[in-house]
Amino acid sequence: MNTYGKAFRITTFGESHGTAIGVTIDGCPPNLELDLEHIQQELNRRRPGQSKIVTQRKEPDQMQIVSGIFEGKTTGTPLTLIIWNQDAKSKDYSHIATKFRPSHADYTYQQKYGIRDYRGGGRSSARETAARVAAGAIAKQFLAQKGIKVTAYTSQVGNIKLTAPYQQLDFKEIEQNDVRCPDPTLATQMIERIKEVRKQGDTIGGVISAVIENTPVGLGEPAFDKLHAELGKAMLSINAVKGFEYGSGFDGVEMLGSEHNDLMFKDEEGKVHTRSNYSGGIQGGISNGEDIYFRVAFKPVATLMRDQESIDTEGASVTVQGKGRHDPCVVPRAVVIVEAMAAVVMLDFYLRQQAYQ
Amino acid sequence: MNTYGKAFRITTFGESHGTAIGVTIDGCPPNLELDLEHIQQELNRRRPGQSKIVTQRKEPDQMQIVSGIFEGKTTGTPLTLIIWNQDAKSKDYSHIATKFRPSHADYTYQQKYGIRDYRGGGRSSARETAARVAAGAIAKQFLAQKGIKVTAYTSQVGNIKLTAPYQQLDFKEIEQNDVRCPDPTLATQMIERIKEVRKQGDTIGGVISAVIENTPVGLGEPAFDKLHAELGKAMLSINAVKGFEYGSGFDGVEMLGSEHNDLMFKDEEGKVHTRSNYSGGIQGGISNGEDIYFRVAFKPVATLMRDQESIDTEGASVTVQGKGRHDPCVVPRAVVIVEAMAAVVMLDFYLRQQAYQ
Amino acid sequence: MNTYGKAFRITTFGESHGTAIGVTIDGCPPNLELDLEHIQQELNRRRPGQSKIVTQRKEPDQMQIVSGIFEGKTTGTPLTLIIWNQDAKSKDYSHIATKFRPSHADYTYQQKYGIRDYRGGGRSSARETAARVAAGAIAKQFLAQKGIKVTAYTSQVGNIKLTAPYQQLDFKEIEQNDVRCPDPTLATQMIERIKEVRKQGDTIGGVISAVIENTPVGLGEPAFDKLHAELGKAMLSINAVKGFEYGSGFDGVEMLGSEHNDLMFKDEEGKVHTRSNYSGGIQGGISNGEDIYFRVAFKPVATLMRDQESIDTEGASVTVQGKGRHDPCVVPRAVVIVEAMAAVVMLDFYLRQQAYQ
Amino acid sequence: MNTYGKAFRITTFGESHGTAIGVTIDGCPPNLELDLEHIQQELNRRRPGQSKIVTQRKEPDQMQIVSGIFEGKTTGTPLTLIIWNQDAKSKDYSHIATKFRPSHADYTYQQKYGIRDYRGGGRSSARETAARVAAGAIAKQFLAQKGIKVTAYTSQVGNIKLTAPYQQLDFKEIEQNDVRCPDPTLATQMIERIKEVRKQGDTIGGVISAVIENTPVGLGEPAFDKLHAELGKAMLSINAVKGFEYGSGFDGVEMLGSEHNDLMFKDEEGKVHTRSNYSGGIQGGISNGEDIYFRVAFKPVATLMRDQESIDTEGASVTVQGKGRHDPCVVPRAVVIVEAMAAVVMLDFYLRQQAYQ
């Protein structure tokens, strides 16, 4: 299923080294004046080659909108955005054509479909997420009009952790360093760690934290489409994600109810608030107006610059060799993907709630 | 949205203290000989009053199947199963009719819908999950025919953690104690902890771990309906859940790729396996035939036997008092809910994959 | 698939002679004060035994709402409505247990599912439509608040046709006669024809016409969910329906564009109108504010009081005998079903359009 | 909603005079060896300028597949096919930029979305159906492997009707004449009629009949997704369609049950058949193995080469002038569209039924 969303529906398509990747957005609100430059900037945040700690592949990721826009505005009809692949055909993939790379999707795609485009991982490549970033950029532009803001940042690389709560961070710092961690000191350490790991031909995991500010009360559709359940699904659908938690998350398990409960009060302006926010801005699957925050765990990238034991399509033992230029750590480039999917989810729920207003 | 699933679709309905709760299953495979006693047993595993560490409310949870079954077998038409509520009307809810209980869904339901059935939490009550357990029991019966087995157990209560990997556990121990932890020593500690917490009128969180054995290769529908993404959504849609991780999860973040990658080999019987299983049985969102395993974090129950600060529907400051009989810890009863939702997800993907065989 | 609708979703369940039939409505707008008597009245319009020209079976069709309602109002949570079957088990169905009745769904259900509940047609019985009528009644109540009105009537029985355009009819006459035709003279003829046909142990077809007044401009979701495409699907999903046309319909085929085009003008009150309405109130799949009107063709009922050639489940030649009490013509009772499904479609599109307001 | 289908899902995008139109197919069975030439041939059957009785616009409609194909085969991942528009920007649309053309979707799109791409009708143009034809061609290729064959033909233009049942027709004649009527004599008359009408700057309607041969028993998903209900929706979603009937259709209304019932028997080869086929190959919404046949009514094209009264976007009275090159009758080019949508529906149900095998 390559479509996500009920009201704001995105359908992505394309393979890593096919002709193009892209996305069709159906249900985009009409009359939205698109800021194309902003979409491109978002794509640039995900783009390979943007800094020294990410893959040095050259993919300009320039987009073309082929439908759904008229005189600079969305028309309410399907908006298709294409990012053409460059020089895809010239590369040599014979080394993986018949071998299954460990912890990639090579084997599972082959078994599921009986065929796979092995070039660069084909459909299972994280390149698919560029399409999500484009869709997310458009969602962000709409949400911004309603005051809703999505921010993500790197909060962990290997065992280097940013433990300060998000309220103490300066989000303006996020884009000031290559690893996108708002704490400059930790950022430097994380960058060092990534470089070190890369030197060893190895890779390492990380965590991305996200905050959604200024959400109206009432978004989320229980019992199954709880707001955090869809945020979770959306995050888990991103390549390399192994875990999702929101609000108090796994740590909340050790708390007592008397510590964890978020007591309610009315502030001086008459607005309802909670004294703490272990709920993470969501109660019973519905936004309560407090900040929504969550964390997403990314495993170490599976492509190593090392030899690894594996099997080929015939089941024979083979050695898979490390080749090409790959990310030693996925999180710096994944920050914008997390934001994008969060924005898609939020806009979808925003529109779904509108139906009953 | 009260429907979950694409091929095996469950729609739940009902409020905690309304007339009944229930579920309609659409897309249930026909000709499945239903074991009604097994469904009831599963409901009993979730039922209040089953042991000393759960709520002492009396809800027999007896079910009635009103459609979709003929001569003991499913007919492929919608199967509706109803669990009647008992004596619902006799209770007094005036103490919460106009007050918002902290960290419950009272406030968000009121704001979203402009109305709420406040009796026992209405639709937001975990009583809704009885309907899921019934549906899950049916899913389990089908999966069992294909050899697929879902097992969940309590692996943490507060800070008491079962750290042994599931392979070292004896699953037969799970149902031997009230907390459903397969390690008898830890189980005793957990039970003590829960009793202690209850004595204080307080509550505590926990973690449930789950394992799915014998999954065929190929289940899961990328890019968005990845197998673990739907498992995650399904788990996060359960009341009180704050986090989900599978395979290496959040801990995998600290690993190197060279440690984390699951090397492939063919075993003596010619079956493909991986030497480790940090992938958690899923690669690229598709099952690879190894065991699937995941962990689900539950927050402490929000209902305390204590006074708490809050506001009423007019926004005035009020004290919410603890009343009634409630669970001090949700995990013992939630084990079967986790299994049920996992079974629903697995059957849904099983059928979806069948479409292309 | 037993669910219809995207925003206002109805899921029906139940077999003709099982325990009950019913419907779950998910996405019902909250705070709708339900008029239960009106729902029952609508069910009575579909009920067997209501007049001399319909089946004389006794089915009181009394409904019970088991969820989604609180203090007389909808809560926005799933609303389940059950109609219990009476004395279902006492009847004898041995004469059709192993025989396939001609032009029924006996053979196709058996082949599709490998099992069927043969009692009274099981799930394929038109009794399922009682659940739709209940859901439609609720949809009508909401639409009425917005001024939208759905009216259906019998316009043909056999070759007796009401050819007058709906504007010339007095809709108050519809419920004044047993066949629900607003022209009293034709109604008498139709009733005579039905009685005659019944005397011969035979059955006859008919046409139901429908008009939807006061629809706001803008409902319908092209390219696929065009308003008339969903109206068509909804009508075609009703038992015994063989055709659907709207606006000029099949007759429009013979017209020239210069005759058929609906010229636009602004009336004295500044409202946009068309001089003719061959478009049937829908252009490009979206309502234009004019009346929507359409016609639905029903085949003659397949159950005859005669012997018919057929085969049994083993493929042997058998004679199927006519038994029981059945409708000689389906249209008098189907008028309310057409209205119900039209109301469900309109409310669904109303809510879907709201999402973008 | 620009997506159709549950298992085989097509999402179309693009405007008549935007950059491109296209389709993404999600759920396409993998390992299908695509015959690209066949897809192009199907597009050519819909293409403007193909004969003297269709519009003389020049649109080569050459397609490009940008994803989902590898070494000539489908991969099971989304297949996106793009048809680039030619010289779209050079044309002058100032004459309709602020005017609503009668019986077009100009007014309804403007009111629904608050904006519209007026160039050539934008999204509401029948050019969108080229994308459906491409998807349908792929569906046909899969169905052909299963022996299922979809054939459509022109059976009426204005009042010139082909009344012979399809069994008496030679389908090889269909593509032998410009109007695609399998009766050469009637074809000549129809062509003459269309030329005559065009000379007058007018347009005329028509009917397309279709036959689906060799359908397996068991396709269709009651209660709502009955096979004929989805065929009906799919047909009604095609531009200019005003009606759909299958089997005996509207004529069946006048028949008696004793005439209409299709008696069952087993033929010499032991295959179950019906003596007549008024059911149109579908009983209870499920295919019974007999031929499926249906008729689709198309209104006269709304674009006339004449002056017409209308209003502009300000509501002022204006004259809309006929300009450009348009079809005097839609049916010759729509034959392949009807086939395409029928093929899409059939494949979707084929896969859905597979899920339960």
mmCIF file of N, CA and C in Angstrom, chain C residues 129-163:
data_model
loop_
_atom_site.group_PDB
_atom_site.id
_atom_site.type_symbol
_atom_site.label_atom_id
_atom_site.label_comp_id
_atom_site.label_asym_id
_atom_site.label_seq_id
_atom_site.Cartn_x
_atom_site.Cartn_y
_atom_site.Cartn_z
ATOM 1 N N THR C 129 -31.607 -5.013 3.867
ATOM 2 C CA THR C 129 -31.871 -3.591 3.603
ATOM 3 C C THR C 129 -32.606 -2.901 4.749
ATOM 4 N N ALA C 130 -33.196 -3.663 5.665
ATOM 5 C CA ALA C 130 -33.803 -3.016 6.835
ATOM 6 C C ALA C 130 -32.737 -2.221 7.588
ATOM 7 N N ALA C 131 -31.540 -2.791 7.654
ATOM 8 C CA ALA C 131 -30.446 -2.098 8.332
ATOM 9 C C ALA C 131 -30.099 -0.802 7.598
ATOM 10 N N ARG C 132 -30.168 -0.836 6.284
ATOM 11 C CA ARG C 132 -29.885 0.382 5.512
ATOM 12 C C ARG C 132 -30.954 1.444 5.754
ATOM 13 N N VAL C 133 -32.201 0.972 5.875
ATOM 14 C CA VAL C 133 -33.294 1.918 6.098
ATOM 15 C C VAL C 133 -33.095 2.635 7.436
ATOM 16 N N ALA C 134 -32.668 1.902 8.429
ATOM 17 C CA ALA C 134 -32.424 2.517 9.739
ATOM 18 C C ALA C 134 -31.317 3.570 9.626
ATOM 19 N N ALA C 135 -30.232 3.201 8.956
ATOM 20 C CA ALA C 135 -29.134 4.161 8.788
ATOM 21 C C ALA C 135 -29.585 5.352 7.954
ATOM 22 N N GLY C 136 -30.377 5.077 6.945
ATOM 23 C CA GLY C 136 -30.872 6.152 6.082
ATOM 24 C C GLY C 136 -31.772 7.106 6.844
ATOM 25 N N ALA C 137 -32.535 6.576 7.773
ATOM 26 C CA ALA C 137 -33.419 7.435 8.560
ATOM 27 C C ALA C 137 -32.598 8.444 9.357
ATOM 28 N N ILE C 138 -31.504 7.966 9.907
ATOM 29 C CA ILE C 138 -30.639 8.866 10.677
ATOM 30 C C ILE C 138 -29.994 9.899 9.750
ATOM 31 N N ALA C 139 -29.552 9.451 8.593
ATOM 32 C CA ALA C 139 -28.977 10.391 7.625
ATOM 33 C C ALA C 139 -30.004 11.447 7.227
ATOM 34 N N LYS C 140 -31.232 11.003 7.000
ATOM 35 C CA LYS C 140 -32.299 11.957 6.641
ATOM 36 C C LYS C 140 -32.494 13.008 7.716
ATOM 37 N N GLN C 141 -32.422 12.569 8.974
ATOM 38 C CA GLN C 141 -32.644 13.530 10.070
ATOM 39 C C GLN C 141 -31.582 14.617 10.061
ATOM 40 N N PHE C 142 -30.346 14.222 9.766
ATOM 41 C CA PHE C 142 -29.292 15.232 9.687
ATOM 42 C C PHE C 142 -29.499 16.128 8.468
ATOM 43 N N LEU C 143 -29.764 15.516 7.331
ATOM 44 C CA LEU C 143 -29.944 16.291 6.100
ATOM 45 C C LEU C 143 -31.105 17.273 6.229
ATOM 46 N N ALA C 144 -32.157 16.830 6.936
ATOM 47 C CA ALA C 144 -33.320 17.698 7.099
ATOM 48 C C ALA C 144 -32.940 19.008 7.769
ATOM 49 N N GLN C 145 -31.996 18.910 8.708
ATOM 50 C CA GLN C 145 -31.526 20.138 9.382
ATOM 51 C C GLN C 145 -30.862 21.096 8.416
ATOM 52 N N LYS C 146 -30.320 20.556 7.350
ATOM 53 C CA LYS C 146 -29.651 21.382 6.336
ATOM 54 C C LYS C 146 -30.604 21.704 5.189
ATOM 55 N N GLY C 147 -31.842 21.251 5.324
ATOM 56 C CA GLY C 147 -32.834 21.555 4.296
ATOM 57 C C GLY C 147 -32.845 20.598 3.120
ATOM 58 N N ILE C 148 -31.979 19.583 3.167
ATOM 59 C CA ILE C 148 -31.896 18.639 2.047
ATOM 60 C C ILE C 148 -32.951 17.548 2.208
ATOM 61 N N LYS C 149 -33.697 17.296 1.142
ATOM 62 C CA LYS C 149 -34.828 16.375 1.231
ATOM 63 C C LYS C 149 -34.772 15.329 0.126
ATOM 64 N N VAL C 150 -34.934 14.086 0.508
ATOM 65 C CA VAL C 150 -34.898 12.975 -0.437
ATOM 66 C C VAL C 150 -36.290 12.362 -0.535
ATOM 67 N N THR C 151 -36.808 12.229 -1.738
ATOM 68 C CA THR C 151 -38.130 11.642 -1.938
ATOM 69 C C THR C 151 -38.070 10.614 -3.066
ATOM 70 N N ALA C 152 -38.593 9.433 -2.809
ATOM 71 C CA ALA C 152 -38.677 8.426 -3.870
ATOM 72 C C ALA C 152 -40.118 7.970 -4.024
ATOM 73 N N TYR C 153 -40.411 7.423 -5.186
ATOM 74 C CA TYR C 153 -41.767 6.942 -5.451
ATOM 75 C C TYR C 153 -41.738 5.928 -6.584
ATOM 76 N N THR C 154 -42.778 5.124 -6.631
ATOM 77 C CA THR C 154 -42.898 4.126 -7.685
ATOM 78 C C THR C 154 -43.339 4.816 -8.971
ATOM 79 N N SER C 155 -42.585 4.634 -10.041
ATOM 80 C CA SER C 155 -42.953 5.272 -11.303
ATOM 81 C C SER C 155 -43.266 4.253 -12.403
ATOM 82 N N GLN C 156 -43.084 2.998 -12.103
ATOM 83 C CA GLN C 156 -43.437 1.985 -13.099
ATOM 84 C C GLN C 156 -43.616 0.634 -12.425
ATOM 85 N N VAL C 157 -44.640 -0.096 -12.851
ATOM 86 C CA VAL C 157 -44.829 -1.497 -12.471
ATOM 87 C C VAL C 157 -45.145 -2.235 -13.756
ATOM 88 N N GLY C 158 -44.322 -3.176 -14.114
ATOM 89 C CA GLY C 158 -44.515 -3.836 -15.409
ATOM 90 C C GLY C 158 -44.497 -2.775 -16.490
ATOM 91 N N ASN C 159 -45.537 -2.762 -17.333
ATOM 92 C CA ASN C 159 -45.549 -1.737 -18.399
ATOM 93 C C ASN C 159 -46.428 -0.542 -18.064
ATOM 94 N N ILE C 160 -46.854 -0.458 -16.831
ATOM 95 C CA ILE C 160 -47.646 0.708 -16.407
ATOM 96 C C ILE C 160 -46.690 1.799 -15.936
ATOM 97 N N LYS C 161 -46.621 2.878 -16.711
ATOM 98 C CA LYS C 161 -45.594 3.889 -16.459
ATOM 99 C C LYS C 161 -46.174 5.238 -16.066
ATOM 100 N N LEU C 162 -45.544 5.824 -15.095
ATOM 101 C CA LEU C 162 -45.828 7.223 -14.761
ATOM 102 C C LEU C 162 -44.828 8.058 -15.556
ATOM 103 N N THR C 163 -45.329 8.763 -16.575
ATOM 104 C CA THR C 163 -44.389 9.500 -17.442
ATOM 105 C C THR C 163 -44.299 10.980 -17.092
#
